[in-house]
Short mmCIF file of C-alpha atoms and ligand atoms in Angstrom, two decimals:
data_model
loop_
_atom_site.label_atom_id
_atom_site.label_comp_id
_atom_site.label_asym_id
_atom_site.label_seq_id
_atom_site.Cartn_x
_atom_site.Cartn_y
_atom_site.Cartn_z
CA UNK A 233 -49.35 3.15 -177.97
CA UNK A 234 -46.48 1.05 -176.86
CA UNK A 235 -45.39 3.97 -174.89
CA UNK A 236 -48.87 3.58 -173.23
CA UNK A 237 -48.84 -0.08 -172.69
CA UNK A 238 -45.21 0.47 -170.88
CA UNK A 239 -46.17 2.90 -168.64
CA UNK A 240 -49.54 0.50 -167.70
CA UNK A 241 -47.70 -2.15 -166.88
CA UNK A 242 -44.93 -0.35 -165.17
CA UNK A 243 -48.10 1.00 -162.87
CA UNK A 244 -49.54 -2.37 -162.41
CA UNK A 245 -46.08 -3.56 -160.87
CA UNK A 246 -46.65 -0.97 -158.45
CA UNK A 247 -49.64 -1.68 -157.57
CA UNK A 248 -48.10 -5.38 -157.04
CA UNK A 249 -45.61 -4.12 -155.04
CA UNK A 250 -47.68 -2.23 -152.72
CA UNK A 251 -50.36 -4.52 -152.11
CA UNK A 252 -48.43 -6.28 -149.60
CA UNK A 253 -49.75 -3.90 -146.84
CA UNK A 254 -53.02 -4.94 -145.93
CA UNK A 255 -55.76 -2.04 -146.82
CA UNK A 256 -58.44 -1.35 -144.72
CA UNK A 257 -57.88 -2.98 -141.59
CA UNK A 258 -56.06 -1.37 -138.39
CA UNK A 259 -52.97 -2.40 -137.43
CA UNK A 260 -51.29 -1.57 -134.02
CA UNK A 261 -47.99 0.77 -134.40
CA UNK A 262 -48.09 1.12 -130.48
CA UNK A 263 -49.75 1.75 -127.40
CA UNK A 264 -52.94 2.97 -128.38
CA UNK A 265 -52.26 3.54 -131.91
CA UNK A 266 -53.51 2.21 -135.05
CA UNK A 267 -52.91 3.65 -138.39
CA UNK A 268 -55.45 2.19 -141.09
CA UNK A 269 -54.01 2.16 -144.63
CA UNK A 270 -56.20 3.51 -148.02
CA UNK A 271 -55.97 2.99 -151.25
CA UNK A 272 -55.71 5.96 -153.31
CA UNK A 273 -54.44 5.99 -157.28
CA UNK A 274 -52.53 8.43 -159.37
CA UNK A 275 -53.28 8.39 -162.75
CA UNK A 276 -55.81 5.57 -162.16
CA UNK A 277 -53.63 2.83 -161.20
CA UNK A 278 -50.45 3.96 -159.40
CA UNK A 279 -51.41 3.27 -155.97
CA UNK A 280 -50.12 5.65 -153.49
CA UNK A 281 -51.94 5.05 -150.80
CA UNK A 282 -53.90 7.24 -147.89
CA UNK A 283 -54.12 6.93 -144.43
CA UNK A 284 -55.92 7.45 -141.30
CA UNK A 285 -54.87 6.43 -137.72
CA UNK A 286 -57.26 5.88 -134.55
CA UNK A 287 -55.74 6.77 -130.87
CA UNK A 288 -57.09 5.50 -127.75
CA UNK A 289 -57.66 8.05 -125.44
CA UNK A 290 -56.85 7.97 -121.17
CA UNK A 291 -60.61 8.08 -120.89
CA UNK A 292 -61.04 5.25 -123.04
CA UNK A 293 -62.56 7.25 -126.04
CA UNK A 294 -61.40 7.15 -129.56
CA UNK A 295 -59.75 10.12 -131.71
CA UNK A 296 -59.83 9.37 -135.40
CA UNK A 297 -57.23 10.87 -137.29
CA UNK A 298 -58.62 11.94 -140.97
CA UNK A 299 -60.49 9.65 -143.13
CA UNK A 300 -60.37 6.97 -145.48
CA UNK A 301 -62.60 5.01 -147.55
CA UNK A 302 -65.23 4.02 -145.01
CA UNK A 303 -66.10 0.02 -146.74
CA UNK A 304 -68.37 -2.30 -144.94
CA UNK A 305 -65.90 -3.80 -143.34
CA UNK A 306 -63.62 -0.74 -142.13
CA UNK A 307 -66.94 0.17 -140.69
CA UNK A 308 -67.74 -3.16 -139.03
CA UNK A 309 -64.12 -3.05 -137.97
CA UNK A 310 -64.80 0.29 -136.24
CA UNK A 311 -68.03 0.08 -134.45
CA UNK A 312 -66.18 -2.92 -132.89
CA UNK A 313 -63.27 -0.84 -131.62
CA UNK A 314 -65.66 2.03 -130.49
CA UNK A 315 -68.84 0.48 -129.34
CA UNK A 316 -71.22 1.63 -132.84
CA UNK A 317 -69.37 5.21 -132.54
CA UNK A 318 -70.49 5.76 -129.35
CA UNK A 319 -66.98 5.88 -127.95
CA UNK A 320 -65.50 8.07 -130.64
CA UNK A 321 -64.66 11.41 -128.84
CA UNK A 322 -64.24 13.50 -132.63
CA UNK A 323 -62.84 13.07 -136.08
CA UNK A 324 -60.17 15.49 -136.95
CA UNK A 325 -59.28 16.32 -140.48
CA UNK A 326 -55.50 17.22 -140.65
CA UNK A 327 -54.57 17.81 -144.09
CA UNK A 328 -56.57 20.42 -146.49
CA UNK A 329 -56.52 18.44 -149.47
CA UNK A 330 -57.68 15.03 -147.88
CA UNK A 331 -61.14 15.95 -147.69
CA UNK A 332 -63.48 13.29 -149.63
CA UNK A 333 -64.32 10.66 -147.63
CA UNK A 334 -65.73 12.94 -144.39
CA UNK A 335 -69.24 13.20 -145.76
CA UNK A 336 -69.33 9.45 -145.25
CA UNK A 337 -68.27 9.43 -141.49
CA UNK A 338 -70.02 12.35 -140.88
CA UNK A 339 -73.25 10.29 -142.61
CA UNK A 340 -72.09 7.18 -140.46
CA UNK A 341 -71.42 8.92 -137.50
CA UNK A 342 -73.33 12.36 -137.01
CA UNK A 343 -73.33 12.73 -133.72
CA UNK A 344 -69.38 12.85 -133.22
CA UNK A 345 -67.32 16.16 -133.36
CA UNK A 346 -65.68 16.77 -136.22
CA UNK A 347 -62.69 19.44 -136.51
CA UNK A 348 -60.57 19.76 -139.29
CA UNK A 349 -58.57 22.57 -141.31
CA UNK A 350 -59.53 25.78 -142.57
CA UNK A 351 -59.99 24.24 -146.08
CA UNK A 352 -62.61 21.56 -145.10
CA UNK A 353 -64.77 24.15 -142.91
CA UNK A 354 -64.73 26.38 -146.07
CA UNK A 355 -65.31 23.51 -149.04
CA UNK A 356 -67.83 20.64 -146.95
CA UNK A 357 -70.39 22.35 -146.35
CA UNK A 358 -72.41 19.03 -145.63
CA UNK A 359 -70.31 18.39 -142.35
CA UNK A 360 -71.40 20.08 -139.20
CA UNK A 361 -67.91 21.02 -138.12
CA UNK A 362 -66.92 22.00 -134.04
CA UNK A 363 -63.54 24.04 -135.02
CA UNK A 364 -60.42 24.16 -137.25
CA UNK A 365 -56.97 23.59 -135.97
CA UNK A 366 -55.63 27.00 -136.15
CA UNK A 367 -57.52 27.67 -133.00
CA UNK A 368 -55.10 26.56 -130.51
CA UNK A 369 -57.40 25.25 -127.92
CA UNK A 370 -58.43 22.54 -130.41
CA UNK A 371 -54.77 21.57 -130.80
CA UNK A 372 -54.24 21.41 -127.25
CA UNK A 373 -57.47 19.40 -126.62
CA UNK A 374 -55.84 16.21 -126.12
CA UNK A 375 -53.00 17.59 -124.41
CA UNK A 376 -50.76 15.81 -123.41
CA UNK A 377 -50.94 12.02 -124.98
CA UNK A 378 -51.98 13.71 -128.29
CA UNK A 379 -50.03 17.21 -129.61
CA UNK A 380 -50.90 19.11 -132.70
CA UNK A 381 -49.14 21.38 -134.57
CA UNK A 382 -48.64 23.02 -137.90
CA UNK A 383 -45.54 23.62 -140.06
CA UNK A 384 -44.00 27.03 -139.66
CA UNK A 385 -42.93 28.78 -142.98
CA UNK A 386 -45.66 26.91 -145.00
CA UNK A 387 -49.39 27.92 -145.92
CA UNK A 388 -51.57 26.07 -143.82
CA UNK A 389 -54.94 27.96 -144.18
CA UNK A 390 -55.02 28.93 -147.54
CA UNK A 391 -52.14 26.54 -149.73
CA UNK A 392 -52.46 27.57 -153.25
CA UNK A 393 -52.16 27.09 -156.14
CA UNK A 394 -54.63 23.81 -155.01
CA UNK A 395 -53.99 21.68 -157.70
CA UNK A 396 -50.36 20.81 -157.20
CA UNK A 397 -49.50 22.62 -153.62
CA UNK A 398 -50.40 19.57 -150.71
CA UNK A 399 -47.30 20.37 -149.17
CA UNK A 400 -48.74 21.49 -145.00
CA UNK A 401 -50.47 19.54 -142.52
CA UNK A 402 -50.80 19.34 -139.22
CA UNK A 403 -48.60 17.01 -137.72
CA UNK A 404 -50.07 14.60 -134.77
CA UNK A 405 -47.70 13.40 -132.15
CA UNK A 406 -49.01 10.41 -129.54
CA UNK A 407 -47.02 10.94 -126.57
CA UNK A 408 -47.78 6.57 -125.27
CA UNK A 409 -46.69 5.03 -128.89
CA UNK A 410 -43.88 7.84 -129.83
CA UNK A 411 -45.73 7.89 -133.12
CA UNK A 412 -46.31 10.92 -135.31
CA UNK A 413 -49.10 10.76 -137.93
CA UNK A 414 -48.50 13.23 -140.62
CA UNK A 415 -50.15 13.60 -144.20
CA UNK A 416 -47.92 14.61 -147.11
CA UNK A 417 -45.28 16.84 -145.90
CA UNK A 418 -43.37 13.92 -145.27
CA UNK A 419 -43.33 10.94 -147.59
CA UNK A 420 -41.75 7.33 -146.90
CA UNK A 421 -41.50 4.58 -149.16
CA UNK A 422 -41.64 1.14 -146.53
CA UNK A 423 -41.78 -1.00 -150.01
CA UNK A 424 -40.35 -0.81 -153.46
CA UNK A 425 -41.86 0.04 -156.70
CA UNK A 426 -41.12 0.21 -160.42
CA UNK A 427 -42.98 3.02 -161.53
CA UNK A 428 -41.15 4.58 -158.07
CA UNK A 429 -37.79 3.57 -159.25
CA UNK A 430 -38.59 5.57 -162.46
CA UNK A 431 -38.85 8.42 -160.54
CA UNK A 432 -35.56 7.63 -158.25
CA UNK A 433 -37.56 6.88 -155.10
CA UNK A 434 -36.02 3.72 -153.46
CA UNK A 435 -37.41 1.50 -150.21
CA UNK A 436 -36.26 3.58 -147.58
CA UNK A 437 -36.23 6.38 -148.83
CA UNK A 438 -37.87 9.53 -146.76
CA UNK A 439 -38.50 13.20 -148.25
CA UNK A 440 -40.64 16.01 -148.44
CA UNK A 441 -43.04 16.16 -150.43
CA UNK A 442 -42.61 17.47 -154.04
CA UNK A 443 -44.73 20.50 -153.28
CA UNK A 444 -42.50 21.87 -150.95
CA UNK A 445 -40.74 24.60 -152.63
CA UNK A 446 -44.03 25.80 -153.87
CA UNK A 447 -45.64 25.12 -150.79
CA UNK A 448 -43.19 26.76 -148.14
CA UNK A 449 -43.93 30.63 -148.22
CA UNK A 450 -43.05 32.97 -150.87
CA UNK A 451 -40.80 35.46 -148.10
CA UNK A 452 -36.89 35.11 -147.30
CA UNK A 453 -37.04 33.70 -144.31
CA UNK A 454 -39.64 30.76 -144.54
CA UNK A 455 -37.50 27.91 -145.66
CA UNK A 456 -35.33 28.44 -142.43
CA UNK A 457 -38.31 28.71 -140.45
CA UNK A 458 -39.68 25.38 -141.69
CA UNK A 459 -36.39 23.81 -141.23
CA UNK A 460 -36.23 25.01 -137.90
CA UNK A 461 -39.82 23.87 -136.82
CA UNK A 462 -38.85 20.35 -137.99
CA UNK A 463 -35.66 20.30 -135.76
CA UNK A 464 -37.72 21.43 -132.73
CA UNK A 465 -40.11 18.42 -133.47
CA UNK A 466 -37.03 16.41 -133.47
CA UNK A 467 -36.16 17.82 -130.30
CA UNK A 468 -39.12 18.27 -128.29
CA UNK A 469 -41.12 15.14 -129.28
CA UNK A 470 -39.63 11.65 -128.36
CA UNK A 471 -41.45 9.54 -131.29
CA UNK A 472 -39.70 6.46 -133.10
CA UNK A 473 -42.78 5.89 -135.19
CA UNK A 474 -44.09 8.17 -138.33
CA UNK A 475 -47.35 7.14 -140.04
CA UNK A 476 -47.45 9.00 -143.52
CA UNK A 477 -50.37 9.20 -145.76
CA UNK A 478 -48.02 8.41 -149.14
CA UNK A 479 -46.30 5.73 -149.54
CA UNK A 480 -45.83 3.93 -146.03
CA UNK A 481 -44.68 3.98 -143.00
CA UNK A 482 -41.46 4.63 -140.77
CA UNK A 483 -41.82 2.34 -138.34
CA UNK A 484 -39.17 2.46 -135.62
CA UNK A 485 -35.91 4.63 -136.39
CA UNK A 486 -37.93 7.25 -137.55
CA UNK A 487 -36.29 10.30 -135.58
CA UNK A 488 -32.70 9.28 -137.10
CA UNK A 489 -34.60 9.17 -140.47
CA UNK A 490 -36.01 12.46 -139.93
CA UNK A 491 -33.01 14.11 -138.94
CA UNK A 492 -31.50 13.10 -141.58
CA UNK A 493 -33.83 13.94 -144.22
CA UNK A 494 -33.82 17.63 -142.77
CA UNK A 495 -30.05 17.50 -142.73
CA UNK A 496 -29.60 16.15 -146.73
CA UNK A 497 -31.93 19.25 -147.87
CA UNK A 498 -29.92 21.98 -146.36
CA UNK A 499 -28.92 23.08 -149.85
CA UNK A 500 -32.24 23.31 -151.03
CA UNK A 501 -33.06 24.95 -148.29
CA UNK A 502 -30.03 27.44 -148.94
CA UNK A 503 -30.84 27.67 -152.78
CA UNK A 504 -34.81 28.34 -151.63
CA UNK A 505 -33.76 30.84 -149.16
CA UNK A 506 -31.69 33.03 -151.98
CA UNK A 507 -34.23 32.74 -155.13
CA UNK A 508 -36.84 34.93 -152.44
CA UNK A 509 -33.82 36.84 -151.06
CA UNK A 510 -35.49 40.53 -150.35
CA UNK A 511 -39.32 38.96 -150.53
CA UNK A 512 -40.45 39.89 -146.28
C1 NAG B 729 -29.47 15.37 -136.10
O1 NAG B 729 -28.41 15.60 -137.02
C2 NAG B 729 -27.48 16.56 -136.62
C3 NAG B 729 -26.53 16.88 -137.77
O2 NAG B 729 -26.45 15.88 -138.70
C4 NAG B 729 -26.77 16.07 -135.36
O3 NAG B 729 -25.85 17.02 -134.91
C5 NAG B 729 -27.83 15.81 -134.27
O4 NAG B 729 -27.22 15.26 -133.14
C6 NAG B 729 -28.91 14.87 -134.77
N1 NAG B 729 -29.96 14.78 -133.80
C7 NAG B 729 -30.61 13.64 -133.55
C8 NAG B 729 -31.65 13.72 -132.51
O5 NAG B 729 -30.38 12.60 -134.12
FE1 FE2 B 730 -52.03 13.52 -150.21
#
């Protein structure tokens, strides 16, 4: 009992300590750019937050990025920004496992293209969905203020097992606000928490996600090739900004934070690489 009314409050203090992002309401990162936080709870009250983002396109029109809670308000917020929906150009669903609030957008606003991952083309059914994101074309749609692409050495189109694995996602880059949006793979914590501090997660701090050992491919050679993918991101996209789905975000200094979070799991990545030694 005690034990329960410790770990309550400890939760509660999180939530306290997290509530000083506004929720719900979009907030300029950049050029173009708003991210939109969500609440979401672990274990009922640990708040860990969701995301979506919203990117103004060169022709005016309005990519969402995934989906949150659509409230009244979110909603009035939006048909301001995009004239009732009319000037949304598609919704695009970019990790498998964030999947429940699209039946409301899609209900809110039918006549805009959805696209998403293999996993919410297979599971909601009730969305009329335009494409996935391993089709290339879809990823290069909004070439070249908006670049998509998916983690190499992880399982993208079928993750399993589902309950614990949320480790891929496709990773967003906007090109105006050098601002990546990306769901899961990466967390950042922009605030701290007790119940985080419990699990030795300090402000600041920036990591994979727990998943990842599971969720990087069971062969030899996929740890490396994730580790490699990241450092070509690092290279090849000039972003200061990431936007993650748990806990907050990196804003400003986020390539150096990056960089080094690839760098300080190189012996993971070493120790991961031997336990599949001779798995192809
Ligand atoms: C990333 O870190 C590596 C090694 O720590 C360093 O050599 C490289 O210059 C860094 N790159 C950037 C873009 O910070
Ligand atoms: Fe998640």
């Amino acid at each position: 009992m005690i034990k329960i009314i410790v770990l309550l409050t400890t939760a509660l203090l999180a939530c306290a300590a997290l509530a000083g992002q506004p929720v719900g309401v979009p907030i300029k990162i950049g050029t173009n750019f708003w991210n939109i936080r969500g609440d979401f709870k672990v274990l009922y009250v640990v708040n860990v937050h969701t995301q979506m983002s919203v990117i103004q396109l060169p022709n005016g029109k309005f990519l969402l990025i995934d989906t949150i809670e659509l409230t009244d308000d979110l909603r009035s917020a939006l048909d301001r920004m995009t004239d009732s929906g009319r000037k949304i150009e598609a919704i695009v669903g970019v990790h498998p496992f964030h999947t429940t609030y699209f039946k409301k957008f899609y209900d809110a606003f039918p006549s805009v293209p959805f696209y998403g991952t293999p996993r919410h083309l297979r599971n909601i059914k009730d969305v009329q969905w335009q494409g996935d994101l391993m089709n290339e074309e879809v990823r290069n749609r909004w070439n070249p203020d908006v670049e998509i692409r998916i983690p190499d050495g992880a399982e993208f189109e079928y993750p399993e097992p589902e309950s614990t694995n949320h480790f891929a996602s496709a990773w967003v880059y906007h090109r105006p606000s050098g601002t990546i949006h990306i769901d899961d793979t990466v967390v950042y914590a922009d605030e701290d928490s007790v119940a985080l501090r419990i699990f030795g997660i300090h402000k600041g701090d920036m990591m994979f996600h727990p998943s990842i050992n599971s969720g990087l491919k069971q062969y030899e050679k996929a740890p490396y090739a994730f580790r490699d993918w990241v450092l070509r991101v690092i290279k090849e996209w000039n972003f200061d900004n990431i936007v993650c789905a748990h806990l907050g975000n990196k804003l400003g200094g986020a390539k150096l934070k990056l960089n080094q979070t690839v760098t300080s799991y190189e012996p993971k990545f070493r120790q991961w690489t031997e336990e599949r030694r001779g798995k192809y």
